[in-house]
């Protein structure tokens, strides 16, 4: 009997602390509440506590999923963690999470650093592990705390990003394929356009020394230890690569009319509206679930899917196109049959 990988459950958590448009407008008087919302589509971002890490959110998301009773923790035989804010350079945060969750020592575990396309990449990895017989029950965890990289005086990114974690259960099942038509792309020439310049091995952070603070032409202040985003370059990349990726998912055997929902990386309102118009997608099939949490990087697509499940928009039998794109540059797409 053929075995196929299938998504069977999703849960997510957001930090307790929030950053609202009212708070941002008080800090940046040149941006009022309406301007922030109209540009980003975001009203609230959740911000992790100073003494918390992305792994703390990951743990809570996994425990929330396990508490549903969908699966017993003893049955989990692999954990895949997507994060760009790991607890340490080494060991892998997935190993720490395996121990903290009380999973079997026969469980495989690894991290991968992929950002906004990370959820789709993770689905592809899980499909490969399950359909080659290496695993049966996989926890795909996405967890990010970009707020730790953001300078408080940099409104260009502070208005966009929120912290979050999601846990997605992928299991072996008959009657598939349920995850199909994976497409990937990479262009490392764009690495410099969404980056934290220092802190890694190439440019280590100097101990006990604060890097220089500088202000760009738009009045945003940051250091090289903070997140930098070239918004116009990211937008141009997305408008060029995402439609190409999207088109590659379809042919005579699988047409756009067979798709019930489109779940793109939940970047911001301006980006998603522009992509939807460029590709000519109907708004009623296009998921937009980021107003309450902001751009949560690799967790944005599973959050969007879970919210669609909660609202009864996504039900069994539906077909979803998932598309992730961003930091790297990296992009990926696939078909998810629910």
Tab-separated table of C-alpha atoms in Angstrom:
chain	number	residue	atom	x	y	z
A	1	UNK	CA	0.000	0.000	0.000
A	2	UNK	CA	1.289	3.441	-0.905
A	3	UNK	CA	1.863	5.836	1.985
A	4	UNK	CA	1.378	9.587	1.645
A	5	UNK	CA	2.170	12.547	3.877
A	6	UNK	CA	-0.903	14.419	5.091
A	7	UNK	CA	-1.401	17.473	7.308
A	8	UNK	CA	-3.744	16.392	10.112
A	9	UNK	CA	-3.560	19.191	12.707
A	10	UNK	CA	-2.262	22.738	13.204
A	11	UNK	CA	-1.997	24.863	16.332
A	12	UNK	CA	-0.245	28.155	16.980
A	13	UNK	CA	0.575	30.511	19.824
A	14	UNK	CA	1.288	34.228	20.044
A	15	UNK	CA	3.179	36.013	22.828
A	16	UNK	CA	1.190	37.810	25.518
A	17	UNK	CA	2.746	41.230	24.910
A	18	UNK	CA	1.352	43.287	22.034
A	19	UNK	CA	2.431	46.288	19.987
A	20	UNK	CA	-0.584	48.148	18.628
A	21	UNK	CA	-0.880	50.868	16.011
A	22	UNK	CA	-1.829	53.323	18.760
A	23	UNK	CA	1.475	52.654	20.507
A	24	UNK	CA	3.445	53.003	17.284
A	25	UNK	CA	1.688	56.251	16.384
A	26	UNK	CA	2.622	57.711	19.761
A	27	UNK	CA	6.285	56.813	19.155
A	28	UNK	CA	6.279	57.951	15.514
A	29	UNK	CA	3.941	60.987	15.298
A	30	UNK	CA	4.521	61.283	11.548
A	31	UNK	CA	2.589	58.004	11.160
A	32	UNK	CA	-0.993	58.017	12.444
A	33	UNK	CA	-3.025	54.906	13.224
A	34	UNK	CA	-4.925	54.944	9.928
A	35	UNK	CA	-1.750	55.352	7.876
A	36	UNK	CA	-0.107	52.369	9.582
A	37	UNK	CA	-3.154	50.137	9.069
A	38	UNK	CA	-3.838	51.220	5.488
A	39	UNK	CA	-0.234	50.548	4.502
A	40	UNK	CA	0.315	47.272	6.382
A	41	UNK	CA	-3.142	45.864	7.095
A	42	UNK	CA	-1.867	45.120	10.605
A	43	UNK	CA	-3.496	46.394	13.796
A	44	UNK	CA	-1.547	44.376	16.355
A	45	UNK	CA	1.761	42.533	16.556
A	46	UNK	CA	2.676	40.180	19.385
A	47	UNK	CA	6.142	40.657	20.886
A	48	UNK	CA	8.040	38.014	22.827
A	49	UNK	CA	9.186	38.825	26.370
A	50	UNK	CA	12.793	39.795	26.942
A	51	UNK	CA	13.537	36.580	28.847
A	52	UNK	CA	11.810	34.319	26.297
A	53	UNK	CA	13.142	32.704	23.115
A	54	UNK	CA	11.455	31.393	19.992
A	55	UNK	CA	11.815	27.875	21.428
A	56	UNK	CA	9.537	28.852	24.329
A	57	UNK	CA	6.805	29.709	21.845
A	58	UNK	CA	7.577	26.507	19.910
A	59	UNK	CA	7.149	24.441	23.085
A	60	UNK	CA	3.786	26.044	23.827
A	61	UNK	CA	2.551	25.490	20.262
A	62	UNK	CA	3.534	21.808	20.382
A	63	UNK	CA	1.920	21.315	23.787
A	64	UNK	CA	-1.246	22.973	22.496
A	65	UNK	CA	-1.356	20.527	19.590
A	66	UNK	CA	-0.642	17.520	21.809
A	67	UNK	CA	-3.389	18.626	24.210
A	68	UNK	CA	-5.976	18.172	21.439
A	69	UNK	CA	-5.478	14.414	21.683
A	70	UNK	CA	-4.847	14.076	17.957
A	71	UNK	CA	-1.702	12.097	18.729
A	72	UNK	CA	0.191	10.888	21.779
A	73	UNK	CA	3.672	12.364	22.221
A	74	UNK	CA	5.128	8.842	22.328
A	75	UNK	CA	4.120	8.397	18.670
A	76	UNK	CA	6.070	11.410	17.361
A	77	UNK	CA	9.102	10.062	15.525
A	78	UNK	CA	10.500	13.268	13.979
A	79	UNK	CA	10.582	16.965	14.787
A	80	UNK	CA	11.596	19.573	12.209
A	81	UNK	CA	12.107	23.130	13.426
A	82	UNK	CA	12.257	26.159	11.146
A	83	UNK	CA	13.748	29.197	12.880
A	84	UNK	CA	16.087	32.093	12.151
A	85	UNK	CA	16.329	32.943	15.844
A	86	UNK	CA	17.677	29.755	17.459
A	87	UNK	CA	18.502	29.529	21.152
A	88	UNK	CA	22.175	28.883	20.360
A	89	UNK	CA	24.534	28.553	17.402
A	90	UNK	CA	24.758	24.952	18.578
A	91	UNK	CA	23.188	22.607	19.534
A	92	UNK	CA	20.127	22.556	17.308
A	93	UNK	CA	17.089	24.030	19.043
A	94	UNK	CA	15.065	21.045	17.795
A	95	UNK	CA	17.137	18.785	20.054
A	96	UNK	CA	16.374	20.976	23.066
A	97	UNK	CA	12.689	20.979	22.093
A	98	UNK	CA	12.629	17.171	21.787
A	99	UNK	CA	13.858	16.822	25.376
A	100	UNK	CA	11.580	19.530	26.739
A	101	UNK	CA	8.523	17.929	25.120
A	102	UNK	CA	9.439	14.510	26.502
A	103	UNK	CA	9.582	12.890	23.075
A	104	UNK	CA	11.229	9.527	22.484
A	105	UNK	CA	15.016	9.406	22.151
A	106	UNK	CA	14.356	7.465	18.939
A	107	UNK	CA	12.867	10.657	17.494
A	108	UNK	CA	14.825	12.473	14.785
A	109	UNK	CA	15.265	16.239	15.189
A	110	UNK	CA	16.911	19.072	13.258
A	111	UNK	CA	16.721	22.823	12.617
A	112	UNK	CA	16.641	24.595	9.292
A	113	UNK	CA	17.016	28.325	8.673
A	114	UNK	CA	14.652	29.411	5.912
A	115	UNK	CA	12.371	32.289	6.898
A	116	UNK	CA	9.280	33.234	4.912
A	117	UNK	CA	9.307	30.197	2.590
A	118	UNK	CA	10.133	27.871	5.503
A	119	UNK	CA	6.719	26.302	5.997
A	120	UNK	CA	6.503	25.100	2.401
A	121	UNK	CA	10.070	23.796	2.586
A	122	UNK	CA	9.137	21.971	5.790
A	123	UNK	CA	6.135	20.323	4.149
A	124	UNK	CA	8.450	19.114	1.384
A	125	UNK	CA	10.937	17.725	3.902
A	126	UNK	CA	8.167	15.970	5.823
A	127	UNK	CA	6.755	14.487	2.618
A	128	UNK	CA	10.177	13.072	1.747
A	129	UNK	CA	10.684	11.530	5.191
A	130	UNK	CA	7.239	9.944	5.329
A	131	UNK	CA	6.924	8.731	1.757
A	132	UNK	CA	10.364	7.077	1.863
A	133	UNK	CA	9.438	5.240	5.065
A	134	UNK	CA	11.785	7.160	7.381
A	135	UNK	CA	9.036	8.593	9.616
A	136	UNK	CA	5.312	8.264	10.277
A	137	UNK	CA	4.364	11.160	12.544
A	138	UNK	CA	6.220	14.452	12.142
A	139	UNK	CA	5.930	17.689	14.082
A	140	UNK	CA	6.793	20.544	11.751
A	141	UNK	CA	7.443	23.529	14.006
A	142	UNK	CA	7.907	27.124	12.838
A	143	UNK	CA	9.056	29.615	15.473
A	144	UNK	CA	10.401	33.122	15.150
A	145	UNK	CA	11.228	36.111	17.335
A	146	UNK	CA	12.291	38.761	14.831
A	147	UNK	CA	11.522	41.443	17.410
A	148	UNK	CA	14.829	40.599	19.097
A	149	UNK	CA	16.611	41.755	15.915
A	150	UNK	CA	14.617	44.970	15.407
A	151	UNK	CA	15.859	48.351	16.608
A	152	UNK	CA	13.057	50.262	18.379
A	153	UNK	CA	13.713	53.341	16.199
A	154	UNK	CA	13.285	51.448	12.910
A	155	UNK	CA	9.629	51.783	11.962
A	156	UNK	CA	10.255	50.279	8.501
A	157	UNK	CA	10.299	46.795	10.034
A	158	UNK	CA	8.809	47.416	13.461
A	159	UNK	CA	5.382	48.071	11.946
A	160	UNK	CA	5.454	44.751	10.067
A	161	UNK	CA	6.895	41.867	12.062
A	162	UNK	CA	5.398	39.936	14.962
A	163	UNK	CA	6.604	36.915	16.909
A	164	UNK	CA	4.825	33.553	16.829
A	165	UNK	CA	5.164	29.795	16.657
A	166	UNK	CA	3.087	27.105	14.968
A	167	UNK	CA	3.064	23.329	15.238
A	168	UNK	CA	1.833	21.270	12.297
A	169	UNK	CA	1.282	17.521	12.531
A	170	UNK	CA	2.058	15.603	9.334
A	171	UNK	CA	1.225	11.909	9.306
A	172	UNK	CA	1.439	8.883	7.062
A	173	UNK	CA	-1.888	8.224	5.378
A	174	UNK	CA	-3.402	6.248	2.511
A	175	UNK	CA	-5.367	7.671	-0.397
A	176	UNK	CA	-3.080	10.554	-1.392
A	177	UNK	CA	-1.131	12.395	-2.540
A	178	UNK	CA	-2.126	15.162	-0.140
A	179	UNK	CA	1.057	17.234	-0.500
A	180	UNK	CA	2.089	17.605	-4.112
A	181	UNK	CA	3.678	19.686	-6.900
A	182	UNK	CA	6.472	21.222	-4.865
A	183	UNK	CA	8.358	24.012	-6.581
A	184	UNK	CA	11.408	25.800	-5.157
A	185	UNK	CA	13.609	28.739	-6.041
A	186	UNK	CA	16.647	30.555	-4.669
A	187	UNK	CA	18.551	33.707	-5.561
A	188	UNK	CA	21.288	34.438	-3.037
A	189	UNK	CA	22.077	37.701	-4.822
A	190	UNK	CA	19.249	39.155	-2.740
A	191	UNK	CA	20.692	38.056	0.613
A	192	UNK	CA	21.816	41.591	1.431
A	193	UNK	CA	18.270	42.979	1.150
A	194	UNK	CA	16.873	41.237	4.240
A	195	UNK	CA	19.656	40.579	6.701
A	196	UNK	CA	21.106	40.951	10.187
A	197	UNK	CA	24.647	41.946	9.122
A	198	UNK	CA	26.621	41.060	12.246
A	199	UNK	CA	26.399	38.364	14.893
A	200	UNK	CA	27.298	35.275	12.851
A	201	UNK	CA	30.683	33.769	12.026
A	202	UNK	CA	31.322	36.077	9.041
A	203	UNK	CA	31.020	39.225	11.163
A	204	UNK	CA	30.946	38.280	14.855
A	205	UNK	CA	29.460	40.666	17.386
A	206	UNK	CA	32.159	42.320	19.507
A	207	UNK	CA	31.806	41.399	23.171
A	208	UNK	CA	30.546	44.225	25.389
A	209	UNK	CA	30.689	46.742	22.528
A	210	UNK	CA	27.635	48.459	21.077
A	211	UNK	CA	27.787	48.725	17.271
A	212	UNK	CA	27.421	52.171	15.744
A	213	UNK	CA	23.905	53.572	15.368
A	214	UNK	CA	23.037	55.140	12.027
A	215	UNK	CA	19.919	56.671	10.461
A	216	UNK	CA	18.867	56.098	6.854
A	217	UNK	CA	17.309	58.586	4.428
A	218	UNK	CA	13.811	57.648	5.608
A	219	UNK	CA	14.619	58.417	9.237
A	220	UNK	CA	14.868	54.798	10.404
A	221	UNK	CA	17.652	54.133	12.916
A	222	UNK	CA	19.413	50.821	13.450
A	223	UNK	CA	22.811	49.186	13.958
A	224	UNK	CA	24.387	46.362	12.006
A	225	UNK	CA	23.276	44.022	14.783
A	226	UNK	CA	19.659	44.769	13.832
A	227	UNK	CA	17.400	43.567	11.041
A	228	UNK	CA	17.749	45.501	7.795
A	229	UNK	CA	15.160	45.284	5.018
A	230	UNK	CA	15.319	46.938	1.619
A	231	UNK	CA	11.570	47.124	1.155
A	232	UNK	CA	11.550	48.222	-2.477
A	233	UNK	CA	13.958	45.435	-3.489
A	234	UNK	CA	11.901	42.813	-1.632
A	235	UNK	CA	8.751	44.073	-3.337
A	236	UNK	CA	10.354	43.946	-6.800
A	237	UNK	CA	11.637	40.422	-6.175
A	238	UNK	CA	8.201	39.256	-5.011
A	239	UNK	CA	6.376	40.772	-7.991
A	240	UNK	CA	8.767	39.029	-10.360
A	241	UNK	CA	9.333	35.601	-8.794
A	242	UNK	CA	6.021	34.768	-7.115
A	243	UNK	CA	3.869	34.959	-10.292
A	244	UNK	CA	6.437	32.772	-12.093
A	245	UNK	CA	6.345	30.223	-9.271
A	246	UNK	CA	2.556	30.302	-9.142
A	247	UNK	CA	2.203	29.660	-12.873
A	248	UNK	CA	4.572	26.669	-12.660
A	249	UNK	CA	2.165	24.843	-10.339
A	250	UNK	CA	-0.466	24.420	-13.066
A	251	UNK	CA	-0.802	22.487	-16.302
A	252	UNK	CA	-3.452	20.567	-18.256
A	253	UNK	CA	-3.840	18.023	-15.423
A	254	UNK	CA	-4.160	20.550	-12.604
A	255	UNK	CA	-5.806	23.888	-13.320
A	256	UNK	CA	-6.426	26.988	-11.224
A	257	UNK	CA	-10.178	26.247	-11.252
A	258	UNK	CA	-9.487	23.199	-9.057
A	259	UNK	CA	-8.116	25.364	-6.227
A	260	UNK	CA	-10.417	26.309	-3.344
A	261	UNK	CA	-8.065	28.566	-1.366
A	262	UNK	CA	-4.780	30.414	-1.845
A	263	UNK	CA	-2.517	30.656	1.237
A	264	UNK	CA	0.396	32.984	0.498
A	265	UNK	CA	3.022	34.118	2.986
A	266	UNK	CA	1.221	36.785	5.016
A	267	UNK	CA	3.732	39.589	4.428
A	268	UNK	CA	1.553	42.724	4.583
A	269	UNK	CA	-1.542	44.174	2.947
A	270	UNK	CA	0.255	46.137	0.230
A	271	UNK	CA	2.321	43.131	-0.861
A	272	UNK	CA	-0.566	40.658	-0.864
A	273	UNK	CA	-2.995	43.007	-2.614
A	274	UNK	CA	-0.383	43.668	-5.299
A	275	UNK	CA	0.297	39.954	-5.832
A	276	UNK	CA	-3.388	39.074	-5.903
A	277	UNK	CA	-4.045	41.706	-8.573
A	278	UNK	CA	-0.952	40.740	-10.578
A	279	UNK	CA	-1.911	37.056	-10.655
A	280	UNK	CA	-5.644	37.889	-10.990
A	281	UNK	CA	-6.873	35.800	-8.047
A	282	UNK	CA	-10.407	36.158	-6.628
A	283	UNK	CA	-10.386	37.871	-3.235
A	284	UNK	CA	-12.908	35.421	-1.779
A	285	UNK	CA	-10.401	32.555	-2.229
A	286	UNK	CA	-7.375	34.517	-1.047
A	287	UNK	CA	-6.596	34.072	2.671
A	288	UNK	CA	-5.609	37.202	4.621
A	289	UNK	CA	-5.058	36.466	8.324
A	290	UNK	CA	-2.369	38.790	9.638
A	291	UNK	CA	-4.151	41.865	11.045
A	292	UNK	CA	-4.012	40.426	14.582
A	293	UNK	CA	-0.408	39.235	14.525
A	294	UNK	CA	1.625	40.894	11.743
A	295	UNK	CA	4.166	39.204	9.508
A	296	UNK	CA	5.159	36.116	11.487
A	297	UNK	CA	7.700	34.870	8.920
A	298	UNK	CA	7.667	31.037	8.675
A	299	UNK	CA	4.571	30.790	10.905
A	300	UNK	CA	2.403	33.021	8.718
A	301	UNK	CA	1.007	30.307	6.433
A	302	UNK	CA	0.146	27.780	9.188
A	303	UNK	CA	-1.506	30.601	11.180
A	304	UNK	CA	-3.534	31.547	8.101
A	305	UNK	CA	-4.556	27.910	7.589
A	306	UNK	CA	-5.534	27.461	11.249
A	307	UNK	CA	-7.637	30.622	11.217
A	308	UNK	CA	-9.344	29.358	8.048
A	309	UNK	CA	-10.066	26.076	9.824
A	310	UNK	CA	-11.474	27.918	12.841
A	311	UNK	CA	-13.783	29.946	10.611
A	312	UNK	CA	-14.991	26.916	8.637
A	313	UNK	CA	-13.492	28.247	5.404
A	314	UNK	CA	-11.035	25.354	5.172
A	315	UNK	CA	-12.716	21.968	5.519
A	316	UNK	CA	-11.920	18.408	4.523
A	317	UNK	CA	-11.781	17.925	0.776
A	318	UNK	CA	-10.582	21.447	0.000
A	319	UNK	CA	-7.516	22.070	-2.145
A	320	UNK	CA	-5.088	24.826	-1.132
A	321	UNK	CA	-2.181	26.400	-2.990
A	322	UNK	CA	0.550	27.395	-0.523
A	323	UNK	CA	3.206	29.960	-1.558
A	324	UNK	CA	6.092	31.226	0.577
A	325	UNK	CA	8.643	33.880	-0.431
A	326	UNK	CA	11.150	36.241	1.126
A	327	UNK	CA	14.479	36.261	2.947
A	328	UNK	CA	17.273	34.543	1.060
A	329	UNK	CA	15.945	35.242	-1.548
A	330	UNK	CA	13.943	32.054	-1.306
A	331	UNK	CA	10.565	30.998	-2.646
A	332	UNK	CA	8.483	27.820	-2.692
A	333	UNK	CA	5.015	26.600	-3.541
A	334	UNK	CA	2.947	23.431	-3.310
A	335	UNK	CA	-0.540	21.942	-3.336
A	336	UNK	CA	-2.117	20.965	-0.021
A	337	UNK	CA	-5.180	18.702	-0.176
A	338	UNK	CA	-7.060	18.821	3.084
